[in-house]
Amino acid sequence: MKRLLSVFALLLLADIVFAQALQSPEQYMGYKIGTRYTRHHKVVDYFRSVAQARPDMVKIEKYGETNEGRELIVAYIASPENLQKLELIRTNNLGLTGLAANKGTTENAPAIVWLSYNVHGNETSSSEAALLTLWSLVDPGNTQTKEWLKNTVVIMDPCINPDGRDRYVNWYNGMVGTHFNPDPAAREHAEPWPGGRTNHYNFDLNRDWAWQTQVESQQRIKKYNQWMPQVHVDFHEQGINEPYYFAPAADPLHEVITPWQKDFQVLIGKNNARYFDRNGWLFFTKERFDLLYPSYGDTYPIYNGAIGMTFEQGGGSRGGLGVINEDGDTLTLLDRATHHYTTGLSTIETASQNHQKLLDEFRKYFDDGQAGKIGEYKTYVMTSRDENKIKAVMKLLDQNGIAHASLTNKNFRGYNYTTGKEDAYADEGYHVAVSAFQPRSAMAKVLLEPKTVVTDSNTYDITAWSLPYAYGVKGYAVKEKLELTHAVKLSAALNEASSSYGVLIPYQSFNAAKALAYMLKNGVKVRFAEKPFTYKGRSFDRGTLIILKTSNPANWNEVANEACQRFNLQPIAVETGFMDKGSDFGSPDVKIINSALRVAMLTGDQTASGSAGEVWHFFEKQLEYPITLLNAADLARINIRNYQVLIMPDGNYRVLNDKSVADKLKDFVRNGGKLIALDNAVSLLASSDWGIKLKDDKTEEKGEYAHVKKYADRESQYLTNSIPGAIYKLELDNTHPLGFGYPDHYFTLKQDGNMFEFMKDGWNVGVMKKDAYVTGFAGSKLKPKLKDGVVFGVQDMGSGNVIYFAENPLFRNFWENGKLLICNAVFLVGQ
């Protein structure tokens, strides 16, 4: 009896110690949450303090760091009983998916609820809400949440985008006075370029879940896929005048989304509505936020078996600590955080009350995948003559946990992505195959299907992204289950090329361009062939890199081999400049790049931050080549002749209205510079005297009552002329240096209705002719107009060149096949 009393006393003492050490966010911070902004490190510190005070309920795990060195953490919150067996719960949960060796059981298992906050850095209220949510789950006085935790394990990521959050918070704290000013015109509600929405490289992390181009995404998705939760909420903010949005989602909904996933969103929505109605808070559902594009914080979990949802609070970057909205109400940070706090707890409550059904349906989702019940195509095959293109596809599949293998029999037919017809399979040399009979069958279908079914054209993002098009490999979708082996067959180890004369490197992928950049950075001069040639019976295509002893430093061979090893390329030794066929190496058709080109890019508030970020990230993190960022507003005073290449990303360049600046850019080109214009920069140049022109749209609606329209039809009328993102097939002149390394076609993501006239005094390298449409939504009135125009062009001007990219080859840095185009523009064009 005495022993039992002693144990009881110890447990009571432990609870007292926990209660004494445990602090609410207000006690810890010294201010009421929502009355001041909390910097990221203080958010992390509070989470750690709670874990230290309640180690029986909370565990903190650092899963990575941002580009600027800030911590990325998750917190696991569970009942003491469940936290003790957290790893067993994780492995059992993976067993339900078929992704682990064990089978997994739903009996007595908790549902996993993952809450993600502040993916957009200037949508700040959610990290404040995370503090309140954590406290509510561990608060000794809150018995209700303890009941919910009997059936759930909650995973919280308090800030997905710390760099963006601190960028906004630090700016706002420097702008606000002793008291916040709710006047929407006050400077504290006008965040400057580039804003805190994006990460360090100006990337929208809520568009990067599937592609994982950013370090934050790579680290987070790796952790996410180790858990595979049943429920995931992504907390956001929208304009200051918008009521709160929560699920159920709007159309279009991808066809792989199950009736259960739709129904559970309704359950969540009704429970949220119960709390909002009780407090008199306005909300809306089933509008605006769809479930189609696969790289969101709601769709990515959905396609991985979860109930994925976006919750949107009014506020965003204009909210500050308080702002007057159009209803005349002062919307405060406290209001916004409280709304997110409420829906977070409501979601945990609903998941707890339905945890058994959640687990049963979750298991069924993956059982159906393994049984091949998802989609009409049962095998997807991608093939290329270049091993590195297949490896790039495999890398993305691996990042998303999609199983892949090799074919055992290549005698089959399937839908040919290139021709749009049923064709016999033609192997290009390397291939990878993906079976629909696997746990991640739904995700495989979404990423690989040749044509995405769009049930409602009013979508929030692009409507086409199929990997064979984005990665520049040939694809086949097969309705039969093909027999596959366990591993993809790749080349043997690379051999160094030792030569006293020269080395050849075939030029047919982005890896070859990375090798080119590496050699130039290391002081090696590189030649390339403008025409095909044959050496020792082997054919070499246009663009082949030629590295010769002539004019190069003594370590030229070593550097060439280093580049090839680094980027998985097989160099070929050459012992003479005399070719079997084609031009010898002293021919004028063999061009030389004498030194590393100095590259600059315009940036600042006249550029689109996302576009500028894509170029910046591409050069620094993917091409690993130096680039200088220049403020577009400073063009008048900058000596741009210090650079050989100047890139104009998408933007609205007011500086071009200054004739002296426009003339300065033309002089830069005429004197040997290269100007590379992307997206709207092309349209701006087309409106001036630069040699490229927008096509006039001369079509008009005919009929006596053509302009009489119904107000209720305004949205559908708008959509007839919209194109949020569809894939079109261009004819590509691969005899021009801009097209080196490509076949005679290129699949582009078309995102606007602009068409440009064929250039009379330039090179129309990538052109869109009739019947170029491949997949994705294009409005019924716009679609017939998208033909007979140039998309990629080169204009010779004096000793230099202007390269026009009317569509973005670097879209979100996941459009892998466009990267070589940019490299060609930088290094090969105009040599």
Short mmCIF file of C-alpha atoms in Angstrom, two decimals, residues 366-546:
data_model
loop_
_atom_site.label_atom_id
_atom_site.label_comp_id
_atom_site.label_asym_id
_atom_site.label_seq_id
_atom_site.Cartn_x
_atom_site.Cartn_y
_atom_site.Cartn_z
CA PHE A 366 -3.47 2.28 -50.92
CA ASP A 367 -4.89 -1.22 -51.31
CA ASP A 368 -6.72 0.00 -54.41
CA GLY A 369 -3.45 1.45 -55.69
CA GLN A 370 -1.58 -1.79 -55.26
CA ALA A 371 -4.44 -3.63 -56.99
CA GLY A 372 -4.12 -1.33 -60.01
CA LYS A 373 -7.65 0.04 -59.71
CA ILE A 374 -6.68 3.68 -60.33
CA GLY A 375 -6.80 5.01 -63.90
CA GLU A 376 -7.07 3.46 -67.37
CA TYR A 377 -3.31 3.24 -67.94
CA LYS A 378 -1.50 0.47 -66.08
CA THR A 379 2.10 1.15 -67.13
CA TYR A 380 3.96 4.34 -68.04
CA VAL A 381 7.24 4.08 -69.94
CA MET A 382 9.71 6.91 -70.57
CA THR A 383 12.70 6.55 -72.86
CA SER A 384 15.56 8.76 -74.06
CA ARG A 385 18.85 8.53 -75.87
CA ASP A 386 20.37 10.43 -72.96
CA GLU A 387 20.84 8.61 -69.67
CA ASN A 388 20.82 11.83 -67.66
CA LYS A 389 17.31 12.72 -68.78
CA ILE A 390 16.05 9.37 -67.51
CA LYS A 391 17.99 9.84 -64.28
CA ALA A 392 16.33 13.24 -63.82
CA VAL A 393 12.91 11.60 -64.14
CA MET A 394 13.96 8.86 -61.72
CA LYS A 395 15.13 11.44 -59.20
CA LEU A 396 11.73 13.10 -59.15
CA LEU A 397 9.98 9.74 -58.87
CA ASP A 398 12.24 8.83 -55.95
CA GLN A 399 11.59 12.14 -54.21
CA ASN A 400 7.89 11.35 -54.37
CA GLY A 401 8.25 7.71 -53.37
CA ILE A 402 6.98 6.38 -56.72
CA ALA A 403 8.37 2.94 -57.53
CA HIS A 404 9.97 2.42 -60.94
CA ALA A 405 11.74 -0.40 -62.78
CA SER A 406 12.90 -1.71 -66.16
CA LEU A 407 10.97 -3.48 -68.89
CA THR A 408 11.47 -7.18 -69.47
CA ASN A 409 9.76 -7.05 -72.88
CA LYS A 410 9.85 -4.08 -75.22
CA ASN A 411 7.32 -5.44 -77.68
CA PHE A 412 4.14 -3.52 -76.87
CA ARG A 413 2.00 -0.60 -77.99
CA GLY A 414 0.83 2.45 -76.10
CA TYR A 415 -0.26 6.05 -76.31
CA ASN A 416 2.73 7.94 -77.72
CA TYR A 417 3.03 11.30 -75.98
CA THR A 418 4.96 12.78 -78.92
CA THR A 419 2.61 11.79 -81.74
CA GLY A 420 -0.64 11.70 -79.76
CA LYS A 421 -1.42 8.28 -81.25
CA GLU A 422 -1.25 4.60 -80.37
CA ASP A 423 2.18 3.45 -81.54
CA ALA A 424 4.56 0.55 -81.14
CA TYR A 425 7.17 1.26 -78.47
CA ALA A 426 10.54 2.43 -79.83
CA ASP A 427 13.36 2.32 -77.29
CA GLU A 428 15.74 5.29 -77.42
CA GLY A 429 18.55 3.60 -75.51
CA TYR A 430 17.57 4.23 -71.88
CA HIS A 431 14.20 3.87 -70.23
CA VAL A 432 12.28 3.78 -66.96
CA ALA A 433 8.86 2.21 -66.38
CA VAL A 434 6.25 2.95 -63.73
CA SER A 435 3.52 0.47 -62.87
CA ALA A 436 0.07 1.57 -61.72
CA PHE A 437 0.09 -1.47 -59.42
CA GLN A 438 1.79 0.22 -56.49
CA PRO A 439 0.92 2.13 -53.29
CA ARG A 440 1.46 5.54 -54.90
CA SER A 441 -0.59 4.66 -57.95
CA ALA A 442 -2.70 7.81 -57.70
CA MET A 443 0.31 10.12 -57.50
CA ALA A 444 1.92 8.29 -60.43
CA LYS A 445 -1.21 8.78 -62.52
CA VAL A 446 -1.46 12.46 -61.67
CA LEU A 447 2.16 13.19 -62.60
CA LEU A 448 2.38 10.92 -65.65
CA GLU A 449 -1.01 10.79 -67.36
CA PRO A 450 -0.81 12.27 -70.88
CA LYS A 451 -3.98 14.34 -70.56
CA THR A 452 -5.39 15.73 -67.33
CA VAL A 453 -9.17 15.68 -67.14
CA VAL A 454 -10.37 19.16 -66.17
CA THR A 455 -14.01 19.05 -65.07
CA ASP A 456 -14.26 22.81 -64.48
CA SER A 457 -12.16 25.32 -66.38
CA ASN A 458 -12.16 27.91 -63.57
CA THR A 459 -8.98 26.64 -61.98
CA TYR A 460 -6.45 28.31 -59.71
CA ASP A 461 -3.30 27.23 -61.54
CA ILE A 462 -1.82 25.42 -64.55
CA THR A 463 -3.79 22.48 -65.94
CA ALA A 464 -1.01 20.42 -67.56
CA TRP A 465 2.36 19.18 -66.29
CA SER A 466 2.85 15.59 -67.51
CA LEU A 467 6.44 14.54 -66.84
CA PRO A 468 7.38 13.27 -70.33
CA TYR A 469 6.58 16.73 -71.72
CA ALA A 470 8.23 18.63 -68.87
CA TYR A 471 11.36 16.47 -68.90
CA GLY A 472 11.81 16.13 -72.66
CA VAL A 473 11.66 12.35 -72.83
CA LYS A 474 9.53 10.17 -75.04
CA GLY A 475 6.62 8.63 -73.21
CA TYR A 476 4.17 5.77 -73.67
CA ALA A 477 1.03 5.20 -71.61
CA VAL A 478 0.00 1.55 -71.78
CA LYS A 479 -3.39 0.14 -70.82
CA GLU A 480 -1.93 -3.25 -69.96
CA LYS A 481 0.17 -4.27 -66.98
CA LEU A 482 3.67 -4.87 -68.33
CA GLU A 483 6.12 -7.17 -66.63
CA LEU A 484 8.91 -5.19 -64.96
CA THR A 485 12.20 -6.06 -63.32
CA HIS A 486 13.38 -4.63 -60.03
CA ALA A 487 15.96 -2.09 -61.16
CA VAL A 488 16.53 0.39 -63.97
CA LYS A 489 19.57 -0.48 -66.06
CA LEU A 490 22.01 2.37 -66.43
CA SER A 491 25.47 2.74 -67.95
CA ALA A 492 28.59 1.29 -66.46
CA ALA A 493 31.10 3.49 -64.65
CA LEU A 494 32.55 6.36 -66.65
CA ASN A 495 36.04 6.18 -68.09
CA GLU A 496 38.35 9.15 -68.23
CA ALA A 497 39.49 10.31 -71.66
CA SER A 498 43.22 10.81 -71.84
CA SER A 499 44.50 12.64 -74.90
CA SER A 500 47.37 14.82 -76.00
CA TYR A 501 45.09 16.52 -78.54
CA GLY A 502 41.48 16.90 -77.46
CA VAL A 503 38.25 15.55 -75.94
CA LEU A 504 34.68 15.41 -77.28
CA ILE A 505 31.54 15.65 -75.14
CA PRO A 506 28.15 14.93 -76.77
CA TYR A 507 25.69 17.77 -76.17
CA GLN A 508 22.19 16.40 -75.62
CA SER A 509 21.09 17.28 -72.10
CA PHE A 510 21.27 19.91 -69.38
CA ASN A 511 24.14 17.94 -67.86
CA ALA A 512 26.30 18.73 -70.88
CA ALA A 513 25.55 22.43 -70.42
CA LYS A 514 26.52 22.16 -66.74
CA ALA A 515 29.81 20.61 -67.81
CA LEU A 516 30.32 23.48 -70.26
CA ALA A 517 29.71 26.02 -67.48
CA TYR A 518 32.10 24.16 -65.16
CA MET A 519 34.93 24.16 -67.71
CA LEU A 520 34.49 27.84 -68.53
CA LYS A 521 34.54 28.74 -64.81
CA ASN A 522 37.79 26.84 -64.51
CA GLY A 523 39.52 28.70 -67.30
CA VAL A 524 39.16 26.16 -70.11
CA LYS A 525 38.21 27.40 -73.58
CA VAL A 526 35.51 25.29 -75.18
CA ARG A 527 34.67 24.90 -78.85
CA PHE A 528 31.43 23.49 -80.24
CA ALA A 529 30.36 22.17 -83.63
CA GLU A 530 27.71 24.02 -85.61
CA LYS A 531 27.31 21.07 -87.98
CA PRO A 532 27.31 17.28 -87.53
CA PHE A 533 30.58 15.41 -88.07
CA THR A 534 31.93 11.87 -87.92
CA TYR A 535 35.07 10.71 -86.13
CA LYS A 536 36.31 7.10 -86.21
CA GLY A 537 32.95 5.99 -87.58
CA ARG A 538 30.93 7.64 -84.79
CA SER A 539 28.50 10.44 -85.57
CA PHE A 540 28.47 13.60 -83.47
CA ASP A 541 25.57 16.04 -83.60
CA ARG A 542 25.43 19.81 -83.62
CA GLY A 543 26.48 21.34 -80.33
CA THR A 544 29.08 18.67 -79.53
CA LEU A 545 31.62 20.22 -77.15
CA ILE A 546 35.23 20.15 -78.38
#
